[in-house]
Short mmCIF file of C-alpha atoms in Angstrom, two decimals:
data_model
loop_
_atom_site.label_atom_id
_atom_site.label_comp_id
_atom_site.label_asym_id
_atom_site.label_seq_id
_atom_site.Cartn_x
_atom_site.Cartn_y
_atom_site.Cartn_z
CA UNK A 183 9.66 -2.64 -3.40
CA UNK A 184 12.61 -2.87 -1.00
CA UNK A 185 14.35 -0.03 -2.80
CA UNK A 186 11.29 2.14 -2.33
CA UNK A 187 11.20 1.44 1.43
CA UNK A 188 14.88 2.43 1.62
CA UNK A 189 14.15 5.61 -0.36
CA UNK A 190 11.11 6.27 1.84
CA UNK A 191 13.16 6.12 5.05
CA UNK A 192 16.37 7.77 3.87
CA UNK A 193 15.40 10.37 1.29
CA UNK A 194 12.23 11.89 2.72
CA UNK A 195 13.01 14.43 5.41
CA UNK A 196 9.83 13.78 7.37
CA UNK A 197 10.18 10.01 7.30
CA UNK A 198 13.91 10.10 8.10
CA UNK A 199 12.98 11.08 11.64
CA UNK A 200 11.50 7.60 12.07
CA UNK A 201 15.01 6.13 12.08
CA UNK A 202 15.30 7.34 15.66
CA UNK A 203 13.09 4.37 16.48
CA UNK A 204 14.50 0.83 16.66
CA UNK A 205 11.67 -0.66 14.62
CA UNK A 206 12.37 1.45 11.54
CA UNK A 207 16.13 0.84 11.77
CA UNK A 208 15.55 -2.91 11.73
CA UNK A 209 13.17 -2.54 8.79
CA UNK A 210 15.81 -0.49 6.94
CA UNK A 211 18.51 -3.12 7.55
CA UNK A 212 16.14 -5.87 6.42
CA UNK A 213 15.39 -4.07 3.17
CA UNK A 214 19.08 -3.56 2.39
CA UNK A 215 19.46 -7.34 2.74
CA UNK A 216 16.39 -7.83 0.55
CA UNK A 217 17.81 -5.65 -2.22
CA UNK A 218 21.07 -7.60 -2.19
CA UNK A 219 19.11 -10.85 -2.12
CA UNK A 220 17.06 -9.75 -5.13
CA UNK A 221 20.22 -8.95 -7.09
CA UNK A 222 21.48 -12.50 -6.56
CA UNK A 223 18.17 -13.82 -7.87
CA UNK A 224 18.63 -11.79 -11.05
CA UNK A 225 22.24 -12.96 -11.49
CA UNK A 226 21.48 -16.56 -10.55
CA UNK A 227 21.26 -18.15 -14.03
CA UNK A 228 24.17 -16.09 -15.38
CA UNK A 229 26.46 -17.10 -12.50
CA UNK A 230 26.15 -20.80 -13.40
CA UNK A 231 29.34 -22.14 -15.02
CA UNK A 232 29.25 -21.86 -18.79
CA UNK A 233 28.29 -25.09 -20.53
CA UNK A 234 26.18 -26.44 -17.66
CA UNK A 235 23.25 -28.28 -19.28
CA UNK A 236 19.65 -27.17 -18.75
CA UNK A 237 20.62 -23.64 -17.64
CA UNK A 238 19.66 -20.89 -20.08
CA UNK A 239 22.09 -18.00 -19.97
CA UNK A 240 24.80 -19.88 -18.05
CA UNK A 241 27.93 -17.84 -18.68
CA UNK A 242 29.87 -17.82 -15.42
CA UNK A 243 32.53 -19.88 -13.72
CA UNK A 244 32.63 -21.98 -10.58
CA UNK A 245 33.94 -18.88 -8.78
CA UNK A 246 30.97 -16.72 -9.84
CA UNK A 247 28.65 -19.58 -8.90
CA UNK A 248 30.18 -19.83 -5.42
CA UNK A 249 30.20 -16.06 -4.87
CA UNK A 250 26.59 -15.60 -5.94
CA UNK A 251 25.43 -18.57 -3.87
CA UNK A 252 27.38 -17.27 -0.86
CA UNK A 253 25.63 -13.89 -0.95
CA UNK A 254 22.31 -15.50 -1.80
CA UNK A 255 22.36 -17.84 1.21
CA UNK A 256 23.67 -15.16 3.58
CA UNK A 257 20.91 -12.71 2.70
CA UNK A 258 18.31 -15.50 2.53
CA UNK A 259 19.02 -16.16 6.21
CA UNK A 260 19.48 -12.50 7.19
CA UNK A 261 16.07 -11.36 5.92
CA UNK A 262 13.92 -13.71 8.05
CA UNK A 263 16.18 -13.05 11.04
CA UNK A 264 15.50 -9.32 10.77
CA UNK A 265 11.81 -9.91 10.14
CA UNK A 266 11.59 -12.25 13.10
CA UNK A 267 13.35 -9.70 15.29
CA UNK A 268 10.51 -7.22 14.70
CA UNK A 269 8.16 -9.23 16.89
CA UNK A 270 10.89 -9.48 19.55
CA UNK A 271 11.36 -5.72 19.70
CA UNK A 272 7.55 -5.35 19.73
CA UNK A 273 7.36 -7.51 22.84
CA UNK A 274 10.25 -5.66 24.50
CA UNK A 275 8.64 -2.35 23.57
CA UNK A 276 5.27 -3.23 25.09
CA UNK A 277 6.92 -4.66 28.20
CA UNK A 278 8.99 -1.51 28.75
CA UNK A 279 6.31 0.93 27.52
CA UNK A 280 8.46 1.71 24.45
CA UNK A 281 11.21 3.31 26.52
CA UNK A 282 13.93 2.31 24.08
CA UNK A 283 16.78 3.01 26.46
CA UNK A 284 15.65 -0.09 28.39
CA UNK A 285 15.78 -2.52 25.48
CA UNK A 286 17.90 -0.88 22.79
CA UNK A 287 20.70 -3.29 23.70
CA UNK A 288 18.98 -5.99 21.61
CA UNK A 289 19.79 -4.11 18.38
CA UNK A 290 23.47 -5.06 18.26
CA UNK A 291 22.66 -8.70 18.98
CA UNK A 292 20.05 -8.72 16.21
CA UNK A 293 22.65 -7.47 13.72
CA UNK A 294 25.21 -10.02 14.94
CA UNK A 295 22.77 -12.92 14.57
CA UNK A 296 21.36 -11.64 11.26
CA UNK A 297 24.75 -11.08 9.59
CA UNK A 298 27.53 -13.00 11.32
CA UNK A 299 25.73 -16.32 11.75
CA UNK A 300 24.56 -16.56 8.10
CA UNK A 301 28.07 -15.60 6.94
CA UNK A 302 29.56 -18.40 9.05
CA UNK A 303 27.13 -20.93 7.60
CA UNK A 304 27.92 -19.76 4.06
CA UNK A 305 31.67 -20.01 4.74
CA UNK A 306 31.25 -23.65 5.78
CA UNK A 307 29.38 -24.48 2.57
CA UNK A 308 31.91 -22.58 0.44
CA UNK A 309 34.91 -24.22 2.13
CA UNK A 310 33.45 -27.68 1.53
CA UNK A 311 32.70 -26.86 -2.14
CA UNK A 312 28.96 -27.31 -1.65
CA UNK A 313 27.91 -24.27 -3.68
CA UNK A 314 27.07 -25.65 -7.11
CA UNK A 315 24.36 -25.42 -9.78
CA UNK A 316 20.99 -26.39 -8.35
CA UNK A 317 17.39 -25.48 -9.08
CA UNK A 318 17.23 -22.10 -10.81
CA UNK A 319 20.86 -21.18 -10.24
CA UNK A 320 23.61 -21.87 -7.72
CA UNK A 321 22.90 -23.02 -4.19
CA UNK A 322 23.78 -25.79 -1.74
CA UNK A 323 24.31 -28.91 -3.79
CA UNK A 324 26.94 -31.32 -5.08
CA UNK A 325 28.22 -31.45 -8.65
CA UNK A 326 27.30 -32.86 -11.02
CA UNK A 327 23.73 -32.44 -9.89
CA UNK A 328 22.14 -35.66 -8.65
CA UNK A 329 25.43 -37.44 -8.07
CA UNK A 330 24.66 -38.03 -4.38
CA UNK A 331 21.65 -40.19 -5.25
CA UNK A 332 23.13 -41.99 -8.28
CA UNK A 333 25.72 -44.63 -7.34
CA UNK A 334 26.99 -44.70 -10.94
CA UNK A 335 27.95 -41.01 -10.90
CA UNK A 336 30.92 -39.76 -8.90
CA UNK A 337 30.57 -36.36 -7.20
CA UNK A 338 33.36 -34.08 -8.39
CA UNK A 339 32.54 -31.21 -6.00
CA UNK A 340 30.96 -31.12 -2.57
CA UNK A 341 32.01 -32.88 0.62
CA UNK A 342 29.50 -34.85 2.65
CA UNK A 343 28.24 -32.55 5.42
CA UNK A 344 24.70 -33.90 5.64
CA UNK A 345 24.52 -33.53 9.44
CA UNK A 346 25.43 -29.86 9.14
CA UNK A 347 22.70 -29.44 6.52
CA UNK A 348 20.18 -30.99 8.91
CA UNK A 349 21.19 -28.56 11.65
CA UNK A 350 20.82 -25.59 9.30
CA UNK A 351 17.43 -26.87 8.12
CA UNK A 352 16.17 -27.24 11.68
CA UNK A 353 17.47 -23.76 12.54
CA UNK A 354 15.59 -22.27 9.57
CA UNK A 355 12.38 -24.06 10.57
CA UNK A 356 12.82 -22.73 14.13
CA UNK A 357 13.38 -19.21 12.83
CA UNK A 358 10.19 -19.27 10.76
CA UNK A 359 7.75 -21.45 12.69
CA UNK A 360 8.84 -21.57 16.35
CA UNK A 361 10.47 -18.28 17.32
CA UNK A 362 7.75 -15.79 16.18
CA UNK A 363 4.81 -17.72 17.73
CA UNK A 364 6.79 -18.21 20.95
CA UNK A 365 7.40 -14.48 21.32
CA UNK A 366 3.77 -13.75 20.46
CA UNK A 367 2.54 -16.19 23.13
CA UNK A 368 4.91 -14.61 25.64
CA UNK A 369 3.59 -11.16 24.73
CA UNK A 370 -0.01 -12.27 25.14
CA UNK A 371 0.66 -13.93 28.51
CA UNK A 372 2.51 -10.86 29.78
CA UNK A 373 -0.33 -8.53 28.82
CA UNK A 374 -2.91 -10.81 30.46
CA UNK A 375 -0.77 -10.95 33.60
CA UNK A 376 -0.52 -7.17 33.64
CA UNK A 377 -4.30 -6.88 33.28
CA UNK A 378 -4.88 -9.11 36.30
CA UNK A 379 -2.62 -6.94 38.45
CA UNK A 380 -4.89 -3.92 38.06
CA UNK A 381 -8.17 -5.74 38.56
CA UNK A 382 -10.07 -4.50 41.58
CA UNK A 383 -8.73 -0.98 41.35
CA UNK A 384 -11.21 1.84 41.29
CA UNK A 385 -11.20 5.13 39.45
CA UNK A 386 -9.78 4.48 35.98
CA UNK A 387 -10.66 0.78 35.89
CA UNK A 388 -13.57 1.11 33.46
CA UNK A 389 -11.41 3.15 31.12
CA UNK A 390 -8.54 0.69 31.50
CA UNK A 391 -10.73 -2.30 30.63
CA UNK A 392 -12.16 -0.65 27.53
CA UNK A 393 -8.69 0.43 26.46
CA UNK A 394 -7.25 -3.02 26.94
CA UNK A 395 -10.03 -4.63 24.92
CA UNK A 396 -9.25 -2.32 22.02
CA UNK A 397 -5.53 -2.87 22.53
CA UNK A 398 -5.93 -6.67 22.35
CA UNK A 399 -8.02 -6.34 19.19
CA UNK A 400 -5.33 -4.23 17.55
CA UNK A 401 -2.63 -6.64 18.69
CA UNK A 402 -4.55 -9.58 17.18
CA UNK A 403 -5.02 -7.80 13.84
CA UNK A 404 -1.41 -6.62 13.57
CA UNK A 405 0.06 -10.00 14.56
CA UNK A 406 -2.21 -11.77 12.04
CA UNK A 407 -0.95 -9.51 9.24
CA UNK A 408 2.63 -10.06 10.41
CA UNK A 409 2.48 -13.87 10.64
CA UNK A 410 0.40 -14.53 7.53
CA UNK A 411 2.77 -12.52 5.35
CA UNK A 412 5.78 -14.04 7.12
CA UNK A 413 4.70 -17.60 6.47
CA UNK A 414 3.12 -17.04 3.05
CA UNK A 415 6.40 -16.16 1.32
CA UNK A 416 8.48 -18.99 2.77
CA UNK A 417 6.30 -22.01 3.49
CA UNK A 418 6.45 -23.59 0.04
CA UNK A 419 10.18 -23.03 -0.33
CA UNK A 420 10.87 -24.58 3.06
CA UNK A 421 8.67 -27.56 2.18
CA UNK A 422 10.72 -28.09 -0.98
CA UNK A 423 14.02 -27.66 0.89
CA UNK A 424 13.06 -30.14 3.61
CA UNK A 425 11.91 -32.63 0.99
CA UNK A 426 15.18 -32.30 -0.90
CA UNK A 427 17.33 -32.61 2.24
CA UNK A 428 15.71 -35.84 3.35
CA UNK A 429 15.07 -37.46 -0.06
CA UNK A 430 17.84 -35.89 -2.18
CA UNK A 431 15.21 -35.30 -4.86
CA UNK A 432 13.66 -32.13 -6.29
CA UNK A 433 9.95 -31.59 -6.83
CA UNK A 434 10.24 -29.22 -9.76
CA UNK A 435 6.56 -28.24 -9.79
CA UNK A 436 6.72 -27.27 -6.13
CA UNK A 437 10.07 -25.55 -6.68
CA UNK A 438 8.70 -23.38 -9.50
CA UNK A 439 5.64 -22.39 -7.48
CA UNK A 440 7.75 -21.70 -4.38
CA UNK A 441 10.10 -19.47 -6.37
CA UNK A 442 7.20 -17.49 -7.81
CA UNK A 443 5.79 -16.86 -4.33
CA UNK A 444 9.20 -16.19 -2.80
CA UNK A 445 9.98 -13.62 -5.49
CA UNK A 446 7.15 -11.52 -4.03
CA UNK A 447 8.85 -11.33 -0.63
CA UNK A 448 10.09 -7.76 -0.96
CA UNK A 449 6.69 -6.56 -2.19
CA UNK A 450 4.81 -8.40 0.57
CA UNK A 451 7.10 -7.10 3.33
CA UNK A 452 6.83 -3.54 1.98
CA UNK A 453 3.04 -3.76 1.96
CA UNK A 454 3.09 -5.10 5.52
CA UNK A 455 5.33 -2.23 6.64
CA UNK A 456 2.91 0.38 5.32
CA UNK A 457 -0.16 -1.61 6.36
CA UNK A 458 1.02 -1.80 9.96
CA UNK A 459 1.46 1.97 9.98
CA UNK A 460 -2.09 2.33 8.69
CA UNK A 461 -3.39 -0.06 11.34
CA UNK A 462 -1.75 2.15 13.95
CA UNK A 463 -3.72 5.25 12.96
CA UNK A 464 -7.21 6.25 14.15
CA UNK A 465 -9.84 4.19 12.35
CA UNK A 466 -12.95 4.92 14.36
CA UNK A 467 -12.07 2.93 17.48
CA UNK A 468 -11.94 4.93 20.65
CA UNK A 469 -10.79 4.86 24.21
CA UNK A 470 -13.09 6.54 26.73
CA UNK A 471 -11.69 9.74 28.13
CA UNK A 472 -11.80 10.22 31.88
CA UNK A 473 -14.78 12.55 32.14
CA UNK A 474 -17.14 13.23 35.06
CA UNK A 475 -18.74 10.11 36.53
CA UNK A 476 -22.26 10.31 37.80
CA UNK A 477 -22.91 9.06 41.27
CA UNK A 478 -19.26 9.18 42.29
CA UNK A 479 -16.73 11.67 43.52
CA UNK A 480 -14.11 13.13 41.27
CA UNK A 481 -10.61 13.48 42.58
CA UNK A 482 -8.07 16.16 41.90
CA UNK A 483 -6.01 13.48 40.13
CA UNK A 484 -8.90 12.74 37.72
CA UNK A 485 -9.32 16.41 36.86
CA UNK A 486 -5.63 16.95 36.30
CA UNK A 487 -5.36 13.83 34.13
CA UNK A 488 -8.27 14.93 31.97
CA UNK A 489 -6.78 18.39 31.51
CA UNK A 490 -3.36 16.98 30.65
CA UNK A 491 -4.89 14.62 28.09
CA UNK A 492 -6.73 17.38 26.29
CA UNK A 493 -3.66 19.60 26.28
CA UNK A 494 -1.39 16.86 24.98
CA UNK A 495 -3.56 14.89 22.54
CA UNK A 496 -6.09 17.48 21.51
CA UNK A 497 -9.78 17.63 22.16
CA UNK A 498 -10.97 15.48 19.27
CA UNK A 499 -13.71 13.27 20.64
CA UNK A 500 -17.13 11.93 19.86
CA UNK A 501 -20.39 13.05 21.36
CA UNK A 502 -20.12 10.48 24.15
CA UNK A 503 -16.70 11.78 25.18
CA UNK A 504 -14.61 9.02 23.62
CA UNK A 505 -11.23 10.16 22.34
CA UNK A 506 -9.29 8.81 19.39
CA UNK A 507 -6.19 6.82 20.29
CA UNK A 508 -3.83 4.53 18.39
CA UNK A 509 -1.70 1.52 19.23
CA UNK A 510 1.01 -0.05 17.08
CA UNK A 511 2.79 -2.99 18.72
CA UNK A 512 5.77 -2.69 16.38
CA UNK A 513 6.37 1.04 16.58
CA UNK A 514 4.85 2.36 19.78
CA UNK A 515 5.37 5.94 20.78
CA UNK A 516 7.81 6.92 23.53
CA UNK A 517 6.45 6.84 27.05
CA UNK A 518 5.83 10.55 27.40
CA UNK A 519 3.81 10.60 24.16
CA UNK A 520 1.87 7.35 24.46
CA UNK A 521 -1.75 7.44 25.61
CA UNK A 522 -1.56 3.66 25.97
CA UNK A 523 1.12 3.98 28.63
CA UNK A 524 -1.58 4.45 31.25
CA UNK A 525 -2.99 1.03 30.43
CA UNK A 526 0.07 -1.19 30.04
CA UNK A 527 2.83 0.33 32.17
CA UNK A 528 3.06 -1.24 35.60
CA UNK A 529 4.69 1.93 36.92
CA UNK A 530 2.08 4.30 35.50
CA UNK A 531 0.60 7.33 37.14
CA UNK A 532 -2.70 5.57 37.80
CA UNK A 533 -1.59 3.31 40.59
CA UNK A 534 -3.63 1.81 43.40
CA UNK A 535 -4.14 5.21 44.95
CA UNK A 536 -5.05 6.94 41.70
CA UNK A 537 -8.37 7.91 43.17
CA UNK A 538 -6.84 9.34 46.32
CA UNK A 539 -6.95 13.13 46.02
CA UNK A 540 -4.03 15.32 46.81
CA UNK A 541 -3.71 16.05 50.54
CA UNK A 542 -6.95 14.18 51.25
CA UNK A 543 -9.10 16.54 49.25
CA UNK A 544 -12.18 15.23 47.40
CA UNK A 545 -14.48 17.12 45.15
CA UNK A 546 -18.13 16.14 44.63
CA UNK A 547 -19.22 15.65 41.09
CA UNK A 548 -21.95 18.26 41.35
CA UNK A 549 -19.44 21.01 42.15
CA UNK A 550 -17.32 20.42 39.09
CA UNK A 551 -17.99 22.42 35.96
CA UNK A 552 -17.54 20.46 32.79
CA UNK A 553 -14.72 21.70 30.65
#
C-alpha cells in the first residue's frame, strides 16, 4: 500500500504536481519510512541469531539482529511523527489561509524530529546492547529473554537503562494520544475565535455563517477519519509495550493481535490519504453564492465579488443559487484559489466595510439585472 502511494505521487505526471504542497511531501516521506518499516517486519524472524529457541527461520547473527532492530525502531518512531505532523500543518494551513510561504519553515523541523530523534534513541539502545530477540523478532530487550525477571538467570546482553525506556514510552504515548488532540483543540478554538470576530458584520454575514457551518462539519468528519485510523493501528501495540515495560512480562495473545492490526498500518494510512481527498471534493454540500438580496441594497463590491466568483470557479450551482465548494483541512488550496479564504482569513477582502460601495456609490436591488 505504501509503495502504491509512492508510485502514485512520483510516477504519475498529474499527481506529481501535488508535491508542490507541503501535505503531500510529508505523506511521501511517511510512506518511504513505512516501506522501510515493512521490510524490517519481513526480515524480523530471519535476523534473529541462528539457534535461538522458539524462532522459526532464525538464521542471522547478533549483528543482523541489532541492525534490523535499529531500522525497525527508527522507522517505527518516524512514521507516527510524520503522521502526527499532518494535523500540525493542517492547523498552520488554516491559520495562514494555506499560504505556505508563511508556515513552510515547519517542514525542516518535522524531518529533523521524525528522523534524527528516532536515530538517536536507536543509537542509545544499540550502544547499550539492548537490541535482542523479543516477541516476533528483534527489538528492545535483554538476552537471554526473560533474564531481567528471573533472578536465577544472568543477563548476557543489555545494560539496565529502565529510566530511559520509561522516557521513550512516555514520549510515544504523548506522540499518539496527546499531541494530535492538542493541535485539534487549538485548531477548533482558533476557528471559533475567528468566527466571533466577524459577528455583527453585515453584507456577507449570512453567507459566512452558512459556509462556516459546512466548514466545521467537514473538519469534524476529516479529523474523525484521521484520529480513528491513527489510534486504531497503534493502541493495542502500545498497551502491550506499556504492560511489558512496567511488568517485564509479555501478554502473547495481546501481542499477536496487536501485530496483526499493526501490520495493516500502511494499508490504513493509504486508505485515509485517498479518503481525505475524496472528502475534499464536492459531495452535494453547498455554500450560498452572493446573489441579489431582496429588501436590501447591493453594493458595487457585492457585484464585483459575484462576477469574480463565477469567472474563477465556474457557474455550477443549484436552482437556489448555491455553488459547489470544497474544503480539505490537510491540503487546502492556495489563497488565490481558495473559495474558503473569504470565510477564514482575517485579512480577507470582505472586511468590516465590505458593504461600503466604491466612492460612496450604492445601487438599489431593483436596478440590478440578474446575471
